């Protein structure tokens, strides 16, 4: 390598090129070596070899900007399909997606036949999907299916997109088409999963060879004991997998064995600690036990993890109707209201917290800040003064106590604030 570099430095390019090539069998994936070879190939006007080396760079490093730029230059006058394809890739890497899609369209138009156009079509469809232009992506995958109907990826992508747009039945139909018309055996388990989700356990059980899917289908068919036989037989084979525990929890729930169901949910939670399913299962068990408070608490947690904060708030508020002294719940509601920008309502719950727990430093701080923000300086000082008694070393107290006291003494009460704004108009 050093000899080659020295030869290159001395502008003995033919000899340097030959020396670099000797290294290639030992360093076929070395981007630096491939770049040197490609660069020297250009100097020596070996354009076809330069294309090969730049292509190999992209195999190792698909995001290599230099390789894309050089290939664009190499193909500009020779092959419009490849020129637009590489230009589209470069624009995509630069997040210029509209330009990239335009380039891919031009690549398709300049392809010598539909088979050559396929890579550009796949890239175009992928970009449309990335931009959430799902119908556009579907249309392109449907065009692809006319020319690449033996590729299972086309059907899988369409199933995924159909579920987001038209619903699960459309997904099932496209997968069934791929399975029946093209004999895609790998679709059997995928289809079985879709059947389960679409409440068609009878179809799933006839298709699947997976023990857990069979057990799930049997439970959905009301054949709980048959399902349990399978689960009990194979559970050691699925140690460390969350699904076995969720199915056992489902079995125990359907048999009315709440204690055992909760135990399986806890095992599930150790593996999938952030799964909404944990709280969905708990909520259903508490509902069966007529424990409305914990039922709604868990539906609240379920919806938080799903990103449905307003729905979660409604669940927590319902739980509050069953227990309006639960500190954890009140703190959760106050925090959620704050997150939803309802500061006034949040402070009602922080006030409730101080009634139940007068030394709650967080609530006192929140109330002091809120009172100060609305001009109730006396109220703000009252809360920070209480906070100072509870937590004299509190940083918020250290930084704000004197200014809050000064505003309370000189700024007056909320009524003074009110009068300062409206007094002249009322006079």
mmCIF file of N, CA and C in Angstrom, residues 275-394:
data_model
loop_
_atom_site.group_PDB
_atom_site.id
_atom_site.type_symbol
_atom_site.label_atom_id
_atom_site.label_comp_id
_atom_site.label_asym_id
_atom_site.label_seq_id
_atom_site.Cartn_x
_atom_site.Cartn_y
_atom_site.Cartn_z
ATOM 1 N N UNK A 275 -44.996 -2.220 26.745
ATOM 2 C CA UNK A 275 -46.093 -2.636 25.872
ATOM 3 C C UNK A 275 -47.452 -2.197 26.427
ATOM 4 N N UNK A 276 -48.285 -1.559 25.598
ATOM 5 C CA UNK A 276 -49.642 -1.209 26.038
ATOM 6 C C UNK A 276 -50.469 -2.430 26.427
ATOM 7 N N UNK A 277 -50.104 -3.596 25.872
ATOM 8 C CA UNK A 277 -50.864 -4.818 26.137
ATOM 9 C C UNK A 277 -50.886 -5.164 27.621
ATOM 10 N N UNK A 278 -49.843 -4.813 28.348
ATOM 11 C CA UNK A 278 -49.785 -5.080 29.793
ATOM 12 C C UNK A 278 -51.024 -4.494 30.467
ATOM 13 N N UNK A 279 -51.298 -3.241 30.158
ATOM 14 C CA UNK A 279 -52.368 -2.515 30.843
ATOM 15 C C UNK A 279 -53.733 -2.858 30.262
ATOM 16 N N UNK A 280 -53.768 -3.226 28.993
ATOM 17 C CA UNK A 280 -55.023 -3.687 28.406
ATOM 18 C C UNK A 280 -55.473 -4.969 29.102
ATOM 19 N N UNK A 281 -54.529 -5.919 29.275
ATOM 20 C CA UNK A 281 -54.872 -7.180 29.938
ATOM 21 C C UNK A 281 -55.294 -6.941 31.387
ATOM 22 N N UNK A 282 -54.562 -6.082 32.090
ATOM 23 C CA UNK A 282 -54.908 -5.796 33.482
ATOM 24 C C UNK A 282 -56.285 -5.145 33.584
ATOM 25 N N UNK A 283 -56.559 -4.209 32.683
ATOM 26 C CA UNK A 283 -57.853 -3.517 32.708
ATOM 27 C C UNK A 283 -59.000 -4.505 32.535
ATOM 28 N N UNK A 284 -58.833 -5.456 31.623
ATOM 29 C CA UNK A 284 -59.892 -6.449 31.389
ATOM 30 C C UNK A 284 -60.095 -7.353 32.606
ATOM 31 N N UNK A 285 -58.999 -7.705 33.275
ATOM 32 C CA UNK A 285 -59.129 -8.541 34.480
ATOM 33 C C UNK A 285 -59.835 -7.761 35.583
ATOM 34 N N UNK A 286 -59.418 -6.506 35.798
ATOM 35 C CA UNK A 286 -60.064 -5.709 36.842
ATOM 36 C C UNK A 286 -61.539 -5.481 36.532
ATOM 37 N N UNK A 287 -61.863 -5.328 35.262
ATOM 38 C CA UNK A 287 -63.271 -5.193 34.877
ATOM 39 C C UNK A 287 -64.061 -6.444 35.270
ATOM 40 N N UNK A 288 -63.461 -7.609 35.027
ATOM 41 C CA UNK A 288 -64.143 -8.869 35.390
ATOM 42 C C UNK A 288 -64.299 -9.012 36.894
ATOM 43 N N UNK A 289 -63.427 -8.345 37.655
ATOM 44 C CA UNK A 289 -63.492 -8.399 39.114
ATOM 45 C C UNK A 289 -64.350 -7.274 39.699
ATOM 46 N N UNK A 290 -64.957 -6.449 38.804
ATOM 47 C CA UNK A 290 -65.767 -5.301 39.212
ATOM 48 C C UNK A 290 -64.970 -4.275 40.021
ATOM 49 N N UNK A 291 -63.675 -4.172 39.722
ATOM 50 C CA UNK A 291 -62.820 -3.177 40.367
ATOM 51 C C UNK A 291 -62.682 -2.001 39.397
ATOM 52 N N UNK A 292 -63.659 -1.099 39.455
ATOM 53 C CA UNK A 292 -63.730 -0.017 38.477
ATOM 54 C C UNK A 292 -62.552 0.946 38.578
ATOM 55 N N UNK A 293 -62.089 1.196 39.812
ATOM 56 C CA UNK A 293 -60.961 2.120 39.982
ATOM 57 C C UNK A 293 -59.738 1.621 39.220
ATOM 58 N N UNK A 294 -59.319 0.413 39.501
ATOM 59 C CA UNK A 294 -58.114 -0.113 38.839
ATOM 60 C C UNK A 294 -58.346 -0.399 37.363
ATOM 61 N N UNK A 295 -59.581 -0.692 36.984
ATOM 62 C CA UNK A 295 -59.891 -0.870 35.561
ATOM 63 C C UNK A 295 -59.563 0.403 34.787
ATOM 64 N N UNK A 296 -60.054 1.542 35.282
ATOM 65 C CA UNK A 296 -59.853 2.805 34.550
ATOM 66 C C UNK A 296 -58.416 3.313 34.684
ATOM 67 N N UNK A 297 -57.763 3.025 35.809
ATOM 68 C CA UNK A 297 -56.346 3.377 35.944
ATOM 69 C C UNK A 297 -55.543 2.705 34.832
ATOM 70 N N UNK A 298 -55.803 1.434 34.616
ATOM 71 C CA UNK A 298 -55.032 0.687 33.621
ATOM 72 C C UNK A 298 -55.413 1.060 32.198
ATOM 73 N N UNK A 299 -56.681 1.416 31.962
ATOM 74 C CA UNK A 299 -57.022 1.929 30.633
ATOM 75 C C UNK A 299 -56.317 3.265 30.394
ATOM 76 N N UNK A 300 -56.161 4.050 31.475
ATOM 77 C CA UNK A 300 -55.414 5.304 31.349
ATOM 78 C C UNK A 300 -53.975 5.055 30.943
ATOM 79 N N UNK A 301 -53.321 4.112 31.614
ATOM 80 C CA UNK A 301 -51.924 3.780 31.287
ATOM 81 C C UNK A 301 -51.812 3.229 29.865
ATOM 82 N N UNK A 302 -52.792 2.421 29.480
ATOM 83 C CA UNK A 302 -52.821 1.874 28.122
ATOM 84 C C UNK A 302 -52.834 2.992 27.083
ATOM 85 N N UNK A 303 -53.696 3.975 27.299
ATOM 86 C CA UNK A 303 -53.827 5.060 26.325
ATOM 87 C C UNK A 303 -52.647 6.020 26.351
ATOM 88 N N UNK A 304 -51.994 6.174 27.483
ATOM 89 C CA UNK A 304 -50.770 6.980 27.534
ATOM 90 C C UNK A 304 -49.726 6.372 26.617
ATOM 91 N N UNK A 305 -49.534 5.055 26.710
ATOM 92 C CA UNK A 305 -48.544 4.384 25.873
ATOM 93 C C UNK A 305 -48.935 4.388 24.400
ATOM 94 N N UNK A 306 -50.220 4.487 24.111
ATOM 95 C CA UNK A 306 -50.682 4.575 22.728
ATOM 96 C C UNK A 306 -50.603 6.007 22.192
ATOM 97 N N UNK A 307 -50.252 6.950 23.082
ATOM 98 C CA UNK A 307 -50.160 8.348 22.656
ATOM 99 C C UNK A 307 -51.479 9.093 22.675
ATOM 100 N N UNK A 308 -52.511 8.482 23.270
ATOM 101 C CA UNK A 308 -53.852 9.100 23.319
ATOM 102 C C UNK A 308 -54.040 9.780 24.678
ATOM 103 N N UNK A 309 -53.434 10.948 24.844
ATOM 104 C CA UNK A 309 -53.407 11.590 26.156
ATOM 105 C C UNK A 309 -54.786 12.052 26.629
ATOM 106 N N UNK A 310 -55.594 12.567 25.728
ATOM 107 C CA UNK A 310 -56.917 13.050 26.133
ATOM 108 C C UNK A 310 -57.823 11.898 26.534
ATOM 109 N N UNK A 311 -57.722 10.783 25.814
ATOM 110 C CA UNK A 311 -58.488 9.589 26.184
ATOM 111 C C UNK A 311 -58.016 9.085 27.544
ATOM 112 N N UNK A 312 -56.693 9.093 27.736
ATOM 113 C CA UNK A 312 -56.124 8.667 29.021
ATOM 114 C C UNK A 312 -56.646 9.539 30.155
ATOM 115 N N UNK A 313 -56.699 10.859 29.912
ATOM 116 C CA UNK A 313 -57.184 11.774 30.940
ATOM 117 C C UNK A 313 -58.619 11.444 31.331
ATOM 118 N N UNK A 314 -59.453 11.146 30.348
ATOM 119 C CA UNK A 314 -60.842 10.773 30.652
ATOM 120 C C UNK A 314 -60.904 9.523 31.529
ATOM 121 N N UNK A 315 -60.013 8.563 31.252
ATOM 122 C CA UNK A 315 -59.986 7.343 32.059
ATOM 123 C C UNK A 315 -59.550 7.646 33.490
ATOM 124 N N UNK A 316 -58.527 8.490 33.626
ATOM 125 C CA UNK A 316 -58.057 8.837 34.968
ATOM 126 C C UNK A 316 -59.115 9.633 35.736
ATOM 127 N N UNK A 317 -59.822 10.505 35.033
ATOM 128 C CA UNK A 317 -60.879 11.291 35.686
ATOM 129 C C UNK A 317 -62.016 10.382 36.160
ATOM 130 N N UNK A 318 -62.285 9.344 35.371
ATOM 131 C CA UNK A 318 -63.307 8.373 35.786
ATOM 132 C C UNK A 318 -62.838 7.629 37.027
ATOM 133 N N UNK A 319 -61.557 7.219 37.042
ATOM 134 C CA UNK A 319 -61.004 6.550 38.220
ATOM 135 C C UNK A 319 -61.086 7.457 39.446
ATOM 136 N N UNK A 320 -60.893 8.754 39.248
ATOM 137 C CA UNK A 320 -60.947 9.735 40.342
ATOM 138 C C UNK A 320 -62.323 9.759 41.003
ATOM 139 N N UNK A 321 -63.354 9.466 40.205
ATOM 140 C CA UNK A 321 -64.708 9.425 40.771
ATOM 141 C C UNK A 321 -64.862 8.293 41.784
ATOM 142 N N UNK A 322 -64.049 7.259 41.626
ATOM 143 C CA UNK A 322 -64.119 6.111 42.539
ATOM 144 C C UNK A 322 -63.183 6.258 43.731
ATOM 145 N N UNK A 323 -62.146 7.102 43.611
ATOM 146 C CA UNK A 323 -61.220 7.338 44.722
ATOM 147 C C UNK A 323 -60.571 8.703 44.530
ATOM 148 N N UNK A 324 -61.116 9.707 45.242
ATOM 149 C CA UNK A 324 -60.616 11.074 45.070
ATOM 150 C C UNK A 324 -59.558 11.445 46.111
ATOM 151 N N UNK A 325 -59.000 10.402 46.746
ATOM 152 C CA UNK A 325 -57.947 10.651 47.731
ATOM 153 C C UNK A 325 -56.648 9.935 47.374
ATOM 154 N N UNK A 326 -56.586 9.372 46.199
ATOM 155 C CA UNK A 326 -55.414 8.625 45.779
ATOM 156 C C UNK A 326 -54.336 9.610 45.301
ATOM 157 N N UNK A 327 -53.254 9.711 46.062
ATOM 158 C CA UNK A 327 -52.199 10.697 45.784
ATOM 159 C C UNK A 327 -51.578 10.487 44.408
ATOM 160 N N UNK A 328 -51.229 9.232 44.101
ATOM 161 C CA UNK A 328 -50.578 8.944 42.811
ATOM 162 C C UNK A 328 -51.464 9.338 41.642
ATOM 163 N N UNK A 329 -52.755 9.046 41.763
ATOM 164 C CA UNK A 329 -53.694 9.371 40.688
ATOM 165 C C UNK A 329 -53.819 10.885 40.525
ATOM 166 N N UNK A 330 -53.931 11.593 41.632
ATOM 167 C CA UNK A 330 -54.089 13.049 41.551
ATOM 168 C C UNK A 330 -52.849 13.687 40.926
ATOM 169 N N UNK A 331 -51.680 13.215 41.306
ATOM 170 C CA UNK A 331 -50.442 13.722 40.695
ATOM 171 C C UNK A 331 -50.405 13.432 39.197
ATOM 172 N N UNK A 332 -50.868 12.249 38.822
ATOM 173 C CA UNK A 332 -50.887 11.876 37.403
ATOM 174 C C UNK A 332 -51.826 12.785 36.622
ATOM 175 N N UNK A 333 -53.016 13.028 37.175
ATOM 176 C CA UNK A 333 -53.986 13.893 36.497
ATOM 177 C C UNK A 333 -53.445 15.315 36.364
ATOM 178 N N UNK A 334 -52.867 15.835 37.449
ATOM 179 C CA UNK A 334 -52.327 17.203 37.416
ATOM 180 C C UNK A 334 -51.219 17.321 36.372
ATOM 181 N N UNK A 335 -50.322 16.348 36.356
ATOM 182 C CA UNK A 335 -49.227 16.372 35.382
ATOM 183 C C UNK A 335 -49.717 16.277 33.956
ATOM 184 N N UNK A 336 -50.739 15.445 33.741
ATOM 185 C CA UNK A 336 -51.287 15.263 32.398
ATOM 186 C C UNK A 336 -52.017 16.520 31.934
ATOM 187 N N UNK A 337 -52.748 17.150 32.829
ATOM 188 C CA UNK A 337 -53.420 18.406 32.483
ATOM 189 C C UNK A 337 -52.400 19.488 32.126
ATOM 190 N N UNK A 338 -51.304 19.510 32.870
ATOM 191 C CA UNK A 338 -50.231 20.458 32.565
ATOM 192 C C UNK A 338 -49.661 20.186 31.184
ATOM 193 N N UNK A 339 -49.455 18.899 30.892
ATOM 194 C CA UNK A 339 -48.921 18.508 29.593
ATOM 195 C C UNK A 339 -49.861 18.903 28.467
ATOM 196 N N UNK A 340 -51.153 18.895 28.751
ATOM 197 C CA UNK A 340 -52.166 19.270 27.765
ATOM 198 C C UNK A 340 -52.455 20.779 27.779
ATOM 199 N N UNK A 341 -51.612 21.539 28.504
ATOM 200 C CA UNK A 341 -51.667 23.008 28.531
ATOM 201 C C UNK A 341 -52.909 23.556 29.235
ATOM 202 N N UNK A 342 -53.517 22.765 30.117
ATOM 203 C CA UNK A 342 -54.649 23.265 30.906
ATOM 204 C C UNK A 342 -54.146 23.554 32.313
ATOM 205 N N UNK A 343 -53.421 24.670 32.434
ATOM 206 C CA UNK A 343 -52.744 25.001 33.679
ATOM 207 C C UNK A 343 -53.732 25.257 34.815
ATOM 208 N N UNK A 344 -54.836 25.911 34.492
ATOM 209 C CA UNK A 344 -55.823 26.247 35.530
ATOM 210 C C UNK A 344 -56.406 24.982 36.154
ATOM 211 N N UNK A 345 -56.823 24.061 35.307
ATOM 212 C CA UNK A 345 -57.389 22.805 35.807
ATOM 213 C C UNK A 345 -56.334 21.986 36.544
ATOM 214 N N UNK A 346 -55.101 22.003 36.037
ATOM 215 C CA UNK A 346 -54.015 21.269 36.695
ATOM 216 C C UNK A 346 -53.840 21.762 38.121
ATOM 217 N N UNK A 347 -53.924 23.096 38.296
ATOM 218 C CA UNK A 347 -53.709 23.651 39.630
ATOM 219 C C UNK A 347 -54.843 23.317 40.595
ATOM 220 N N UNK A 348 -56.015 23.038 40.085
ATOM 221 C CA UNK A 348 -57.094 22.558 40.955
ATOM 222 C C UNK A 348 -56.689 21.230 41.603
ATOM 223 N N UNK A 349 -56.016 20.392 40.799
ATOM 224 C CA UNK A 349 -55.591 19.094 41.335
ATOM 225 C C UNK A 349 -54.348 19.236 42.208
ATOM 226 N N UNK A 350 -53.483 20.202 41.889
ATOM 227 C CA UNK A 350 -52.354 20.441 42.785
ATOM 228 C C UNK A 350 -52.849 20.959 44.133
ATOM 229 N N UNK A 351 -53.898 21.767 44.120
ATOM 230 C CA UNK A 351 -54.496 22.229 45.374
ATOM 231 C C UNK A 351 -55.090 21.060 46.159
ATOM 232 N N UNK A 352 -55.710 20.145 45.416
ATOM 233 C CA UNK A 352 -56.246 18.951 46.074
ATOM 234 C C UNK A 352 -55.114 18.144 46.721
ATOM 235 N N UNK A 353 -53.975 18.104 46.046
ATOM 236 C CA UNK A 353 -52.814 17.399 46.599
ATOM 237 C C UNK A 353 -52.372 18.029 47.910
ATOM 238 N N UNK A 354 -52.333 19.364 47.957
ATOM 239 C CA UNK A 354 -51.883 20.030 49.189
ATOM 240 C C UNK A 354 -52.882 19.846 50.328
ATOM 241 N N UNK A 355 -54.143 19.604 49.996
ATOM 242 C CA UNK A 355 -55.134 19.300 51.036
ATOM 243 C C UNK A 355 -54.845 17.931 51.649
ATOM 244 N N UNK A 356 -54.524 16.976 50.776
ATOM 245 C CA UNK A 356 -54.290 15.606 51.246
ATOM 246 C C UNK A 356 -52.881 15.414 51.768
ATOM 247 N N UNK A 357 -51.935 16.178 51.234
ATOM 248 C CA UNK A 357 -50.528 16.025 51.588
ATOM 249 C C UNK A 357 -49.911 17.419 51.672
ATOM 250 N N UNK A 358 -50.107 18.115 52.790
ATOM 251 C CA UNK A 358 -49.669 19.511 52.918
ATOM 252 C C UNK A 358 -48.182 19.723 52.664
ATOM 253 N N UNK A 359 -47.371 18.691 52.783
ATOM 254 C CA UNK A 359 -45.932 18.851 52.592
ATOM 255 C C UNK A 359 -45.473 18.480 51.179
ATOM 256 N N UNK A 360 -46.408 18.361 50.248
ATOM 257 C CA UNK A 360 -46.051 18.003 48.875
ATOM 258 C C UNK A 360 -45.348 19.188 48.202
ATOM 259 N N UNK A 361 -44.018 19.103 48.134
ATOM 260 C CA UNK A 361 -43.212 20.232 47.648
ATOM 261 C C UNK A 361 -43.489 20.546 46.190
ATOM 262 N N UNK A 362 -43.666 19.520 45.376
ATOM 263 C CA UNK A 362 -43.905 19.745 43.950
ATOM 264 C C UNK A 362 -45.195 20.523 43.734
ATOM 265 N N UNK A 363 -46.247 20.134 44.458
ATOM 266 C CA UNK A 363 -47.535 20.817 44.309
ATOM 267 C C UNK A 363 -47.439 22.269 44.768
ATOM 268 N N UNK A 364 -46.757 22.508 45.882
ATOM 269 C CA UNK A 364 -46.614 23.871 46.387
ATOM 270 C C UNK A 364 -45.855 24.750 45.390
ATOM 271 N N UNK A 365 -44.813 24.196 44.797
ATOM 272 C CA UNK A 365 -44.045 24.953 43.803
ATOM 273 C C UNK A 365 -44.899 25.278 42.579
ATOM 274 N N UNK A 366 -45.625 24.280 42.080
ATOM 275 C CA UNK A 366 -46.481 24.493 40.904
ATOM 276 C C UNK A 366 -47.518 25.573 41.178
ATOM 277 N N UNK A 367 -48.103 25.543 42.382
ATOM 278 C CA UNK A 367 -49.142 26.512 42.724
ATOM 279 C C UNK A 367 -48.554 27.915 42.877
ATOM 280 N N UNK A 368 -47.354 28.000 43.435
ATOM 281 C CA UNK A 368 -46.702 29.306 43.565
ATOM 282 C C UNK A 368 -46.444 29.915 42.191
ATOM 283 N N UNK A 369 -45.937 29.112 41.290
ATOM 284 C CA UNK A 369 -45.643 29.586 39.927
ATOM 285 C C UNK A 369 -46.926 30.025 39.230
ATOM 286 N N UNK A 370 -47.985 29.223 39.367
ATOM 287 C CA UNK A 370 -49.247 29.551 38.692
ATOM 288 C C UNK A 370 -49.830 30.845 39.245
ATOM 289 N N UNK A 371 -49.868 30.969 40.564
ATOM 290 C CA UNK A 371 -50.435 32.178 41.172
ATOM 291 C C UNK A 371 -49.650 33.422 40.748
ATOM 292 N N UNK A 372 -48.342 33.270 40.686
ATOM 293 C CA UNK A 372 -47.511 34.396 40.252
ATOM 294 C C UNK A 372 -47.797 34.756 38.796
ATOM 295 N N UNK A 373 -48.032 33.742 37.960
ATOM 296 C CA UNK A 373 -48.250 33.985 36.529
ATOM 297 C C UNK A 373 -49.547 34.725 36.253
ATOM 298 N N UNK A 374 -50.543 34.601 37.146
ATOM 299 C CA UNK A 374 -51.817 35.294 36.925
ATOM 300 C C UNK A 374 -51.914 36.593 37.726
ATOM 301 N N UNK A 375 -50.796 36.953 38.383
ATOM 302 C CA UNK A 375 -50.775 38.217 39.113
ATOM 303 C C UNK A 375 -51.285 38.144 40.525
ATOM 304 N N UNK A 376 -51.543 36.956 41.028
ATOM 305 C CA UNK A 376 -51.980 36.808 42.419
ATOM 306 C C UNK A 376 -50.728 36.680 43.282
ATOM 307 N N UNK A 377 -50.062 37.801 43.536
ATOM 308 C CA UNK A 377 -48.761 37.772 44.198
ATOM 309 C C UNK A 377 -48.861 37.348 45.657
ATOM 310 N N UNK A 378 -49.955 37.713 46.306
ATOM 311 C CA UNK A 378 -50.133 37.289 47.703
ATOM 312 C C UNK A 378 -50.297 35.782 47.781
ATOM 313 N N UNK A 379 -51.101 35.235 46.846
ATOM 314 C CA UNK A 379 -51.295 33.788 46.810
ATOM 315 C C UNK A 379 -50.006 33.062 46.486
ATOM 316 N N UNK A 380 -49.239 33.623 45.545
ATOM 317 C CA UNK A 380 -47.963 33.015 45.163
ATOM 318 C C UNK A 380 -47.014 32.970 46.354
ATOM 319 N N UNK A 381 -46.956 34.095 47.111
ATOM 320 C CA UNK A 381 -46.057 34.126 48.269
ATOM 321 C C UNK A 381 -46.521 33.163 49.347
ATOM 322 N N UNK A 382 -47.819 33.030 49.504
ATOM 323 C CA UNK A 382 -48.336 32.090 50.509
ATOM 324 C C UNK A 382 -47.821 30.667 50.236
ATOM 325 N N UNK A 383 -47.854 30.285 48.958
ATOM 326 C CA UNK A 383 -47.424 28.919 48.617
ATOM 327 C C UNK A 383 -45.909 28.766 48.731
ATOM 328 N N UNK A 384 -45.140 29.777 48.300
ATOM 329 C CA UNK A 384 -43.680 29.638 48.403
ATOM 330 C C UNK A 384 -43.233 29.699 49.861
ATOM 331 N N UNK A 385 -44.000 30.438 50.682
ATOM 332 C CA UNK A 385 -43.686 30.501 52.109
ATOM 333 C C UNK A 385 -43.938 29.143 52.767
ATOM 334 N N UNK A 386 -45.023 28.492 52.362
ATOM 335 C CA UNK A 386 -45.305 27.148 52.876
ATOM 336 C C UNK A 386 -44.227 26.173 52.402
ATOM 337 N N UNK A 387 -43.794 26.349 51.167
ATOM 338 C CA UNK A 387 -42.747 25.479 50.624
ATOM 339 C C UNK A 387 -41.441 25.671 51.392
ATOM 340 N N UNK A 388 -41.154 26.900 51.767
ATOM 341 C CA UNK A 388 -39.930 27.173 52.529
ATOM 342 C C UNK A 388 -39.959 26.463 53.878
ATOM 343 N N UNK A 389 -41.134 26.420 54.495
ATOM 344 C CA UNK A 389 -41.273 25.724 55.769
ATOM 345 C C UNK A 389 -41.058 24.220 55.597
ATOM 346 N N UNK A 390 -41.622 23.693 54.490
ATOM 347 C CA UNK A 390 -41.541 22.250 54.226
ATOM 348 C C UNK A 390 -40.146 21.844 53.763
ATOM 349 N N UNK A 391 -39.572 22.659 52.869
ATOM 350 C CA UNK A 391 -38.275 22.315 52.259
ATOM 351 C C UNK A 391 -37.414 23.574 52.188
ATOM 352 N N UNK A 392 -36.824 23.974 53.290
ATOM 353 C CA UNK A 392 -36.079 25.244 53.343
ATOM 354 C C UNK A 392 -34.889 25.318 52.389
ATOM 355 N N UNK A 393 -34.360 24.174 51.981
ATOM 356 C CA UNK A 393 -33.205 24.168 51.073
ATOM 357 C C UNK A 393 -33.608 23.989 49.605
ATOM 358 N N UNK A 394 -34.885 24.032 49.359
ATOM 359 C CA UNK A 394 -35.391 23.865 47.995
ATOM 360 C C UNK A 394 -34.801 24.946 47.077
#
